[in-house]
Amino acid sequence: QAQNVLAAVAEAEASVGQRQQPSGILRVSCPVSFGQLQIMPFIERFLNQYPKIQLKLTMSDRFVDLVETGVDLAIRIGQVQASNLKIQQIGCARRVVVASATYLESQPEPRTPKDLVQHNCLIYQPTGSVWTFQTPAGRPISVKVSGNFQVDNSVAIRMAVLQDIGIAFVPIWLLEDLMQSPKICVLLSDFQPQPLPIQVVYQQRRFISAKVRCFIDYLSQEFDADPRISD
């Protein structure tokens, strides 16, 4: 009953807030590397544009419960299935297969996705061990990979690549700063990795608060201008 009352109050505030400058505390959750590399670069501009908003940003690769944690908006990468939440796609995470040059000195470079089964692959737990590509002819191909290191944090995947542990399937932004260096090799360039949707999720209400709406609109505008993550 208390949750219903709070929801009704939030809807009333949202209906009024649509006619006023967005204000108040905005609680946002997002994955760690995405927050560091894709959200933080424009936070200063956002706060300058909306000076009455107090942004509380939580970075975690785990999916948080919006109701239990009081989060207004979560950014999630990959398919989201939640009947009780509003879901809006705002971008697309393009991915690459990478390994360090040192790792490849002792291992044959994979030429097709099926060759990955012979390699030590780094498993990012939220996306799993099935890696999906498109062949040059446009057909989908999936490979179940394995390896001796699994982790639920994308920054740890980056570190494992740099420590020459194995091959990773990562969003472009995670290692983009090193892709032109001799340290990192991009593999399987003839096979297009399946991109993942970047989505925002928030509670379903009749009115969306002005602070949530302006943040979603700002994200969409920033991502549309970035070819690495635009739809």
XYZ file of N, CA and C in Angstrom:
693
model
N 0.831 -1.202 0.000
C 0.000 0.000 0.000
C 0.872 1.261 0.000
N 1.955 1.210 0.786
C 2.858 2.363 0.823
C 3.476 2.604 -0.550
N 3.840 1.513 -1.254
C 4.405 1.667 -2.595
C 3.403 2.290 -3.549
N 2.126 1.916 -3.429
C 1.096 2.509 -4.280
C 0.942 4.002 -4.007
N 1.019 4.371 -2.716
C 0.922 5.785 -2.356
C 2.103 6.554 -2.939
N 3.318 6.004 -2.779
C 4.508 6.667 -3.305
C 4.446 6.802 -4.818
N 3.938 5.765 -5.487
C 3.809 5.831 -6.944
C 2.839 6.927 -7.354
N 1.732 7.046 -6.613
C 0.756 8.091 -6.920
C 1.358 9.477 -6.716
N 2.133 9.638 -5.634
C 2.795 10.922 -5.392
C 3.779 11.228 -6.505
N 4.559 10.203 -6.933
C 5.547 10.405 -7.999
C 4.869 10.817 -9.301
N 3.706 10.210 -9.597
C 2.990 10.564 -10.820
C 2.479 12.000 -10.732
N 1.986 12.391 -9.563
C 1.505 13.765 -9.406
C 2.652 14.752 -9.578
N 3.799 14.449 -8.974
C 4.959 15.326 -9.114
C 5.421 15.393 -10.562
N 5.354 14.252 -11.250
C 5.792 14.221 -12.643
C 4.903 15.082 -13.523
N 3.587 15.022 -13.275
C 2.669 15.803 -14.100
C 2.898 17.294 -13.927
N 3.250 17.702 -12.694
C 3.565 19.105 -12.443
C 4.946 19.446 -12.979
N 5.900 18.507 -12.767
C 7.283 18.749 -13.156
C 7.471 18.937 -14.648
N 6.554 18.398 -15.448
C 6.666 18.556 -16.892
C 6.574 20.023 -17.309
N 6.032 20.862 -16.441
C 5.880 22.281 -16.768
C 6.957 23.125 -16.079
N 7.879 22.451 -15.375
C 8.914 23.166 -14.650
C 10.284 22.633 -15.052
N 11.329 23.346 -14.625
C 12.682 22.876 -14.886
C 12.929 21.604 -14.081
N 13.503 20.550 -14.698
C 13.753 19.299 -13.970
C 14.605 19.543 -12.737
N 14.243 18.876 -11.640
C 14.959 19.083 -10.380
C 14.850 17.833 -9.525
N 15.639 17.827 -8.450
C 15.584 16.741 -7.489
C 16.718 15.740 -7.664
N 16.695 14.700 -6.824
C 17.712 13.657 -6.861
C 17.355 12.646 -7.945
N 18.306 12.372 -8.833
C 18.116 11.397 -9.906
C 19.084 10.241 -9.653
N 18.529 9.072 -9.357
C 19.342 7.888 -9.064
C 19.429 7.023 -10.316
N 20.658 6.818 -10.797
C 20.903 6.084 -12.041
C 21.886 4.955 -11.769
N 21.623 3.789 -12.352
C 22.523 2.649 -12.259
C 22.991 2.271 -13.657
N 24.282 1.907 -13.787
C 24.807 1.509 -15.096
C 25.992 0.568 -14.909
N 26.371 -0.195 -15.961
C 27.544 -1.060 -15.873
C 28.827 -0.252 -15.659
N 29.841 -0.888 -15.075
C 31.046 -0.187 -14.643
C 31.784 0.474 -15.800
N 32.237 -0.308 -16.780
C 33.047 0.283 -17.854
C 32.223 1.234 -18.712
N 30.947 0.927 -18.889
C 30.089 1.809 -19.673
C 29.943 3.156 -18.974
N 29.771 3.107 -17.667
C 29.670 4.358 -16.916
C 30.940 5.174 -16.980
N 32.083 4.515 -16.821
C 33.360 5.219 -16.825
C 33.681 5.825 -18.189
N 33.427 5.063 -19.255
C 33.906 5.453 -20.583
C 32.844 6.100 -21.467
N 31.568 5.853 -21.204
C 30.521 6.375 -22.074
C 29.582 7.365 -21.393
N 29.478 7.305 -20.074
C 28.591 8.220 -19.362
C 29.356 9.398 -18.778
N 30.443 9.120 -18.082
C 31.182 10.186 -17.410
C 31.674 11.311 -18.332
N 32.048 11.053 -19.590
C 32.543 12.149 -20.431
C 31.551 13.300 -20.633
N 30.240 13.055 -20.490
C 29.298 14.160 -20.706
C 28.534 14.573 -19.449
N 28.906 14.013 -18.293
C 28.174 14.329 -17.064
C 28.271 15.816 -16.714
N 29.441 16.409 -16.883
C 29.591 17.830 -16.557
C 28.635 18.681 -17.381
N 28.531 18.381 -18.676
C 27.627 19.157 -19.538
C 26.176 18.965 -19.116
N 25.813 17.732 -18.759
C 24.443 17.465 -18.340
C 24.096 18.251 -17.077
N 24.999 18.230 -16.082
C 24.724 18.927 -14.822
C 24.706 20.444 -15.005
N 25.496 20.938 -15.924
C 25.464 22.377 -16.211
C 24.148 22.772 -16.883
N 23.628 21.883 -17.718
C 22.377 22.173 -18.415
C 21.176 22.060 -17.469
N 21.290 21.157 -16.473
C 20.184 20.948 -15.529
C 20.718 21.145 -14.100
N 20.952 22.374 -13.698
C 21.611 22.647 -12.409
C 20.779 22.268 -11.189
N 19.483 22.045 -11.343
C 18.646 21.699 -10.200
C 18.577 20.182 -9.954
N 19.248 19.403 -10.827
C 19.270 17.948 -10.655
C 20.508 17.544 -9.861
N 20.318 16.665 -8.876
C 21.412 16.054 -8.137
C 21.524 14.596 -8.600
N 22.588 14.277 -9.319
C 22.743 12.953 -9.911
C 23.496 12.025 -8.962
N 22.871 10.897 -8.659
C 23.523 9.854 -7.878
C 23.711 8.639 -8.789
N 24.962 8.432 -9.225
C 25.275 7.398 -10.205
C 25.920 6.199 -9.507
N 25.309 5.032 -9.691
C 25.842 3.785 -9.155
C 26.341 2.930 -10.307
N 27.608 2.505 -10.247
C 28.182 1.669 -11.308
C 28.342 0.242 -10.799
N 27.661 -0.676 -11.451
C 27.745 -2.088 -11.087
C 27.335 -2.916 -12.295
N 28.032 -4.028 -12.524
C 27.672 -4.903 -13.637
C 26.528 -5.848 -13.275
N 26.057 -5.778 -12.051
C 24.897 -6.575 -11.654
C 23.611 -5.787 -11.905
N 22.563 -6.520 -12.273
C 21.267 -5.875 -12.463
C 20.673 -5.566 -11.089
N 20.277 -4.324 -10.888
C 19.692 -3.930 -9.611
C 18.173 -3.923 -9.727
N 17.519 -4.172 -8.607
C 16.061 -4.085 -8.524
C 15.694 -2.624 -8.301
N 15.004 -2.038 -9.258
C 14.710 -0.609 -9.185
C 13.842 -0.263 -7.989
N 12.888 -1.116 -7.652
C 11.980 -0.825 -6.546
C 12.715 -0.927 -5.217
N 13.471 -2.028 -5.033
C 14.150 -2.251 -3.757
C 15.239 -1.212 -3.491
N 15.946 -0.785 -4.538
C 17.075 0.137 -4.358
C 16.689 1.600 -4.498
N 15.477 1.876 -4.971
C 15.057 3.258 -5.171
C 15.685 3.916 -6.379
N 16.231 3.114 -7.308
C 16.841 3.651 -8.523
C 15.744 4.136 -9.472
N 15.935 5.325 -10.034
C 14.950 5.875 -10.972
C 15.103 5.294 -12.365
N 16.352 5.009 -12.737
C 16.652 4.640 -14.122
C 17.891 3.756 -14.137
N 17.833 2.656 -14.876
C 18.999 1.777 -15.025
C 19.330 1.640 -16.508
N 20.612 1.620 -16.800
C 21.087 1.373 -18.165
C 21.563 -0.067 -18.214
N 21.024 -0.835 -19.154
C 21.379 -2.248 -19.257
C 21.785 -2.576 -20.690
N 22.796 -3.411 -20.797
C 23.325 -3.807 -22.099
C 22.958 -5.265 -22.323
N 22.254 -5.540 -23.422
C 21.743 -6.879 -23.692
C 20.232 -6.891 -23.601
N 19.655 -8.026 -23.952
C 18.207 -8.138 -23.943
C 17.673 -8.077 -22.515
N 16.613 -7.295 -22.331
C 15.969 -7.148 -21.023
C 14.545 -7.664 -21.134
N 14.180 -8.537 -20.222
C 12.814 -9.040 -20.173
C 12.258 -8.750 -18.783
N 11.417 -7.764 -18.717
C 10.818 -7.385 -17.431
C 9.464 -6.761 -17.706
N 8.418 -7.514 -17.427
C 7.070 -7.052 -17.762
C 6.634 -5.875 -16.911
N 7.274 -5.684 -15.750
C 6.861 -4.614 -14.849
C 7.660 -3.328 -15.048
N 8.529 -3.281 -16.067
C 9.360 -2.115 -16.308
C 9.139 -1.559 -17.705
N 9.349 -0.292 -17.843
C 9.338 0.358 -19.148
C 10.736 0.239 -19.731
N 10.849 -0.179 -20.981
C 12.141 -0.413 -21.618
C 12.229 0.414 -22.892
N 13.340 1.114 -23.060
C 13.549 1.939 -24.254
C 14.987 1.763 -24.745
N 15.137 1.390 -26.001
C 16.487 1.244 -26.549
C 17.034 2.612 -26.942
N 18.280 2.870 -26.533
C 18.891 4.178 -26.806
C 20.215 4.044 -27.555
N 20.633 2.820 -27.831
C 21.896 2.641 -28.542
C 22.162 1.181 -28.805
N 23.354 0.901 -29.285
C 23.721 -0.454 -29.666
C 25.207 -0.657 -29.365
N 25.532 -1.681 -28.603
C 26.922 -1.940 -28.227
C 27.575 -2.831 -29.281
N 28.415 -2.230 -30.106
C 29.152 -3.006 -31.097
C 30.372 -3.642 -30.449
N 30.654 -4.893 -30.829
C 31.673 -5.652 -30.120
C 32.774 -6.143 -31.062
N 33.885 -6.512 -30.472
C 35.028 -7.066 -31.204
C 35.609 -8.227 -30.404
N 36.343 -9.073 -31.113
C 37.086 -10.156 -30.473
C 38.546 -9.732 -30.422
N 39.130 -9.781 -29.239
C 40.491 -9.261 -29.076
C 41.345 -10.216 -28.246
N 42.646 -10.090 -28.428
C 43.629 -10.791 -27.609
C 44.904 -9.971 -27.629
N 45.757 -10.213 -26.669
C 47.039 -9.513 -26.667
C 47.985 -10.174 -27.666
N 48.918 -9.379 -28.169
C 49.917 -9.924 -29.098
C 50.747 -11.000 -28.409
N 50.987 -10.837 -27.131
C 51.779 -11.822 -26.395
C 51.056 -13.156 -26.296
N 49.732 -13.125 -26.068
C 48.961 -14.371 -26.025
C 49.064 -15.101 -27.361
N 48.991 -14.367 -28.463
C 48.995 -14.984 -29.790
C 50.382 -15.482 -30.205
N 51.403 -15.098 -29.476
C 52.740 -15.627 -29.781
C 52.838 -17.122 -29.507
N 52.036 -17.597 -28.589
C 52.077 -19.019 -28.235
C 50.854 -19.795 -28.695
N 49.942 -19.114 -29.398
C 48.706 -19.743 -29.849
C 48.444 -19.377 -31.309
N 47.907 -20.295 -32.116
C 47.568 -19.939 -33.491
C 46.384 -18.976 -33.525
N 46.448 -17.962 -34.353
C 45.348 -17.002 -34.428
C 44.099 -17.668 -34.994
N 42.940 -17.494 -34.353
C 41.701 -18.079 -34.902
C 41.315 -17.410 -36.220
N 40.913 -18.221 -37.179
C 40.514 -17.716 -38.489
C 39.005 -17.698 -38.673
N 38.306 -18.563 -37.943
C 36.846 -18.604 -37.960
C 36.365 -18.691 -36.514
N 35.112 -18.350 -36.258
C 34.606 -18.466 -34.882
C 34.762 -19.867 -34.290
N 34.664 -20.906 -35.113
C 34.783 -22.264 -34.589
C 36.168 -22.537 -34.026
N 37.170 -21.800 -34.494
C 38.526 -21.979 -33.966
C 38.635 -21.546 -32.507
N 37.669 -20.768 -32.033
C 37.723 -20.270 -30.658
C 37.639 -21.399 -29.630
N 37.065 -22.533 -30.002
C 36.941 -23.640 -29.043
C 38.304 -24.197 -28.665
N 39.337 -23.888 -29.447
C 40.685 -24.346 -29.151
C 41.455 -23.345 -28.285
N 40.811 -22.250 -27.918
C 41.498 -21.177 -27.201
C 40.965 -21.006 -25.788
N 41.763 -20.334 -24.980
C 41.331 -19.946 -23.641
C 40.555 -18.634 -23.767
N 39.248 -18.717 -23.607
C 38.392 -17.537 -23.785
C 37.972 -16.983 -22.418
N 37.942 -15.671 -22.341
C 37.598 -14.974 -21.105
C 36.086 -14.767 -21.065
N 35.441 -15.282 -20.045
C 33.975 -15.281 -19.996
C 33.489 -14.131 -19.113
N 32.754 -13.217 -19.736
C 32.077 -12.153 -18.998
C 30.702 -12.705 -18.625
N 30.481 -12.963 -17.351
C 29.332 -13.743 -16.913
C 27.976 -13.190 -17.341
N 27.749 -11.865 -17.292
C 26.425 -11.387 -17.699
C 26.032 -11.743 -19.130
N 27.002 -11.868 -20.051
C 26.647 -12.194 -21.439
C 26.881 -13.656 -21.774
N 27.583 -14.396 -20.914
C 27.670 -15.838 -21.067
C 28.776 -16.332 -21.980
N 28.763 -17.638 -22.223
C 29.831 -18.299 -22.965
C 29.455 -18.648 -24.401
N 28.291 -18.211 -24.864
C 27.911 -18.422 -26.267
C 28.136 -17.118 -27.022
N 29.075 -17.133 -27.951
C 29.434 -15.942 -28.716
C 28.830 -16.057 -30.112
N 28.130 -15.033 -30.548
C 27.375 -15.072 -31.804
C 27.941 -14.069 -32.810
N 28.067 -14.527 -34.062
C 28.616 -13.721 -35.153
C 27.715 -13.836 -36.375
N 28.045 -13.019 -37.380
C 27.489 -13.185 -38.719
C 28.617 -13.563 -39.657
N 28.383 -14.565 -40.497
C 29.377 -14.960 -41.483
C 29.456 -13.892 -42.566
N 30.507 -13.915 -43.413
C 30.570 -12.954 -44.524
C 29.340 -13.004 -45.428
N 28.651 -14.148 -45.445
C 27.439 -14.284 -46.258
C 26.197 -13.805 -45.516
N 26.366 -13.373 -44.262
C 25.233 -12.843 -43.512
C 24.482 -13.854 -42.679
N 24.993 -15.051 -42.564
C 24.329 -16.083 -41.758
C 24.830 -16.027 -40.307
N 23.943 -16.238 -39.352
C 24.381 -16.244 -37.950
C 25.143 -17.518 -37.618
N 26.132 -17.399 -36.759
C 26.880 -18.553 -36.289
C 27.203 -18.339 -34.820
N 26.923 -19.338 -34.014
C 27.166 -19.249 -32.577
C 28.168 -20.315 -32.153
N 29.032 -19.941 -31.218
C 30.061 -20.850 -30.724
C 30.054 -20.808 -29.203
N 30.033 -21.983 -28.591
C 30.142 -22.052 -27.135
C 31.622 -22.144 -26.786
N 32.120 -21.154 -26.087
C 33.537 -21.090 -25.758
C 33.748 -21.458 -24.291
N 35.003 -21.652 -23.935
C 35.331 -21.975 -22.553
C 36.709 -21.415 -22.227
N 37.012 -21.349 -20.939
C 38.305 -20.845 -20.510
C 38.446 -20.954 -19.010
N 39.605 -20.566 -18.509
C 39.893 -20.737 -17.088
C 39.659 -19.480 -16.254
N 38.986 -18.468 -16.876
C 38.709 -17.248 -16.121
C 37.337 -16.712 -16.480
N 36.479 -16.585 -15.451
C 35.160 -15.985 -15.599
C 35.029 -14.871 -14.570
N 34.340 -13.796 -14.952
C 34.202 -12.672 -14.031
C 32.951 -11.892 -14.383
N 32.389 -11.197 -13.378
C 31.168 -10.423 -13.606
C 31.451 -8.933 -13.745
N 32.716 -8.578 -14.005
C 33.110 -7.178 -14.103
C 33.880 -6.962 -15.405
N 33.418 -6.004 -16.217
C 34.024 -5.782 -17.525
C 35.433 -5.208 -17.442
N 35.702 -4.413 -16.413
C 37.050 -3.866 -16.253
C 38.050 -4.992 -15.997
N 37.617 -6.026 -15.273
C 38.477 -7.182 -15.030
C 38.754 -7.944 -16.325
N 37.788 -7.975 -17.243
C 38.022 -8.595 -18.545
C 39.129 -7.847 -19.284
N 39.079 -6.529 -19.263
C 40.136 -5.725 -19.896
C 41.506 -6.067 -19.298
N 41.562 -6.140 -17.970
C 42.829 -6.434 -17.315
C 43.338 -7.825 -17.674
N 42.410 -8.791 -17.805
C 42.807 -10.153 -18.152
C 43.383 -10.215 -19.569
N 42.805 -9.446 -20.490
C 43.368 -9.375 -21.845
C 44.785 -8.827 -21.788
N 44.976 -7.754 -21.056
C 46.290 -7.119 -20.972
C 47.299 -7.987 -20.226
N 46.817 -8.944 -19.437
C 47.702 -9.876 -18.743
C 47.948 -11.139 -19.565
N 47.486 -11.131 -20.836
C 47.785 -12.211 -21.792
C 47.120 -13.536 -21.414
N 45.974 -13.472 -20.709
C 45.335 -14.704 -20.246
C 44.553 -15.390 -21.357
N 43.905 -14.613 -22.232
C 43.108 -15.262 -23.268
C 42.428 -14.280 -24.196
N 41.428 -14.786 -24.916
C 40.678 -14.031 -25.920
C 39.375 -13.538 -25.302
N 38.997 -12.306 -25.636
C 37.779 -11.720 -25.076
C 36.863 -11.220 -26.186
N 35.569 -11.188 -25.855
C 34.501 -10.707 -26.745
C 33.943 -9.470 -26.053
N 34.327 -8.273 -26.500
C 34.081 -7.072 -25.695
C 33.463 -5.944 -26.519
N 32.757 -5.019 -25.861
C 32.339 -3.796 -26.554
C 33.560 -3.007 -27.003
N 33.435 -2.303 -28.112
C 34.562 -1.580 -28.683
C 35.196 -0.634 -27.674
N 34.356 0.036 -26.864
C 34.891 1.069 -25.983
C 35.821 0.512 -24.896
N 35.727 -0.794 -24.606
C 36.479 -1.323 -23.478
C 37.992 -1.300 -23.720
N 38.416 -1.500 -24.977
C 39.848 -1.523 -25.299
C 40.189 -0.609 -26.467
N 39.291 0.301 -26.768
C 39.474 1.151 -27.940
C 40.773 1.951 -27.879
N 41.170 2.360 -26.692
C 42.371 3.178 -26.560
C 43.648 2.428 -26.915
N 43.566 1.094 -26.991
C 44.757 0.293 -27.283
C 44.686 -0.450 -28.615
N 43.572 -0.309 -29.326
C 43.393 -1.102 -30.546
C 44.344 -0.717 -31.668
N 44.874 0.495 -31.632
C 45.831 0.912 -32.660
C 47.269 0.635 -32.226
N 47.439 0.097 -31.034
C 48.783 -0.192 -30.544
C 49.153 -1.637 -30.880
N 50.434 -1.976 -30.861
C 50.841 -3.360 -31.139
C 50.511 -4.327 -30.014
N 50.029 -3.828 -28.886
C 49.735 -4.696 -27.751
C 48.484 -5.542 -27.976
N 47.497 -4.995 -28.710
C 46.195 -5.630 -28.856
C 45.926 -5.973 -30.317
N 45.416 -7.188 -30.541
C 45.054 -7.630 -31.884
C 43.545 -7.846 -31.956
N 42.928 -7.277 -32.988
C 41.507 -7.517 -33.252
C 41.404 -8.736 -34.162
N 40.615 -9.717 -33.750
C 40.541 -11.004 -34.437
C 39.213 -11.167 -35.174
N 39.204 -12.106 -36.110
C 37.980 -12.508 -36.820
C 37.289 -11.315 -37.473
N 38.054 -10.470 -38.129
C 37.495 -9.253 -38.720
C 36.516 -9.550 -39.858
N 36.546 -10.753 -40.422
C 35.595 -11.115 -41.486
C 34.243 -11.549 -40.936
N 34.159 -11.699 -39.625
C 32.923 -12.159 -38.997
C 32.408 -11.062 -38.072
N 31.207 -10.589 -38.355
C 30.645 -9.473 -37.604
C 30.054 -9.972 -36.286
N 30.621 -9.560 -35.136
C 30.009 -9.954 -33.861
C 28.610 -9.361 -33.718
N 27.713 -10.126 -33.136
C 26.352 -9.635 -32.930
C 26.358 -8.505 -31.911
N 25.855 -7.321 -32.263
C 25.803 -6.219 -31.288
C 24.740 -6.469 -30.233
N 24.857 -5.763 -29.133
C 23.895 -5.871 -28.046
C 23.139 -4.550 -27.899
N 21.843 -4.597 -27.647
C 21.097 -3.352 -27.442
C 21.493 -2.674 -26.133
N 21.569 -1.352 -26.167
C 21.743 -0.556 -24.949
C 20.375 0.005 -24.602
N 19.872 -0.326 -23.425
C 18.503 0.032 -23.079
C 18.453 0.730 -21.720
N 17.478 1.610 -21.591
C 17.168 2.175 -20.284
C 15.879 1.525 -19.787
N 15.849 1.257 -18.498
C 14.649 0.682 -17.900
C 14.246 1.550 -16.710
N 12.955 1.719 -16.542
C 12.434 2.496 -15.427
C 11.025 2.007 -15.128
N 10.497 2.385 -13.986
C 9.205 1.879 -13.573
C 8.086 2.442 -14.450
N 7.110 1.596 -14.712
C 5.967 2.014 -15.521
C 5.031 2.862 -14.676
N 4.840 4.091 -15.132
C 3.893 4.995 -14.492
C 3.179 5.782 -15.572
N 2.057 6.355 -15.201
C 1.294 7.124 -16.183
C 2.088 8.329 -16.655
N 2.824 8.952 -15.717
C 3.680 10.079 -16.057
C 5.123 9.706 -15.732
N 6.025 10.070 -16.609
C 7.446 9.909 -16.326
C 7.971 11.242 -15.804
N 8.745 11.198 -14.731
C 9.208 12.442 -14.122
C 10.096 13.212 -15.088
N 10.114 14.521 -14.925
C 10.895 15.375 -15.829
C 12.386 15.062 -15.731
N 12.874 14.739 -14.526
C 14.300 14.474 -14.363
C 14.703 13.180 -15.091
N 13.826 12.172 -15.069
C 14.110 10.928 -15.787
C 14.035 11.158 -17.288
N 13.006 11.864 -17.735
C 12.834 12.118 -19.170
C 13.998 12.905 -19.736
N 14.459 13.931 -19.039
C 15.539 14.750 -19.587
C 16.842 13.956 -19.653
N 17.061 13.042 -18.703
C 18.280 12.232 -18.743
C 18.228 11.240 -19.910
N 17.077 10.612 -20.127
C 16.937 9.694 -21.270
C 17.146 10.435 -22.579
N 16.535 11.593 -22.708
C 16.687 12.391 -23.931
C 18.144 12.806 -24.140
N 18.825 13.133 -23.049
C 20.228 13.545 -23.149
C 21.088 12.364 -23.588
N 20.855 11.180 -23.000
C 21.574 9.976 -23.414
C 21.366 9.698 -24.895
N 20.117 9.743 -25.326
C 19.798 9.450 -26.733
C 20.511 10.408 -27.674
N 20.534 11.679 -27.309
C 21.204 12.687 -28.139
C 22.708 12.416 -28.220
N 23.328 12.104 -27.091
C 24.764 11.830 -27.072
C 25.092 10.567 -27.865
N 24.295 9.536 -27.700
C 24.582 8.266 -28.358
C 24.329 8.329 -29.864
N 23.334 9.111 -30.278
C 23.070 9.259 -31.713
C 24.264 9.872 -32.439
N 25.055 10.671 -31.724
C 26.208 11.323 -32.328
C 27.470 10.463 -32.279
N 27.381 9.284 -31.667
C 28.543 8.404 -31.506
C 28.357 7.153 -32.362
N 29.110 6.996 -33.454
C 28.905 5.849 -34.348
C 29.207 4.508 -33.701
N 29.928 4.495 -32.602
C 30.247 3.235 -31.935
C 29.031 2.635 -31.221
N 28.090 3.498 -30.854
C 26.963 3.014 -30.060
C 25.617 3.497 -30.570
N 25.571 4.206 -31.679
C 24.279 4.647 -32.215
C 23.539 3.442 -32.771
N 22.210 3.547 -32.788
C 21.374 2.437 -33.292
C 21.668 2.170 -34.763
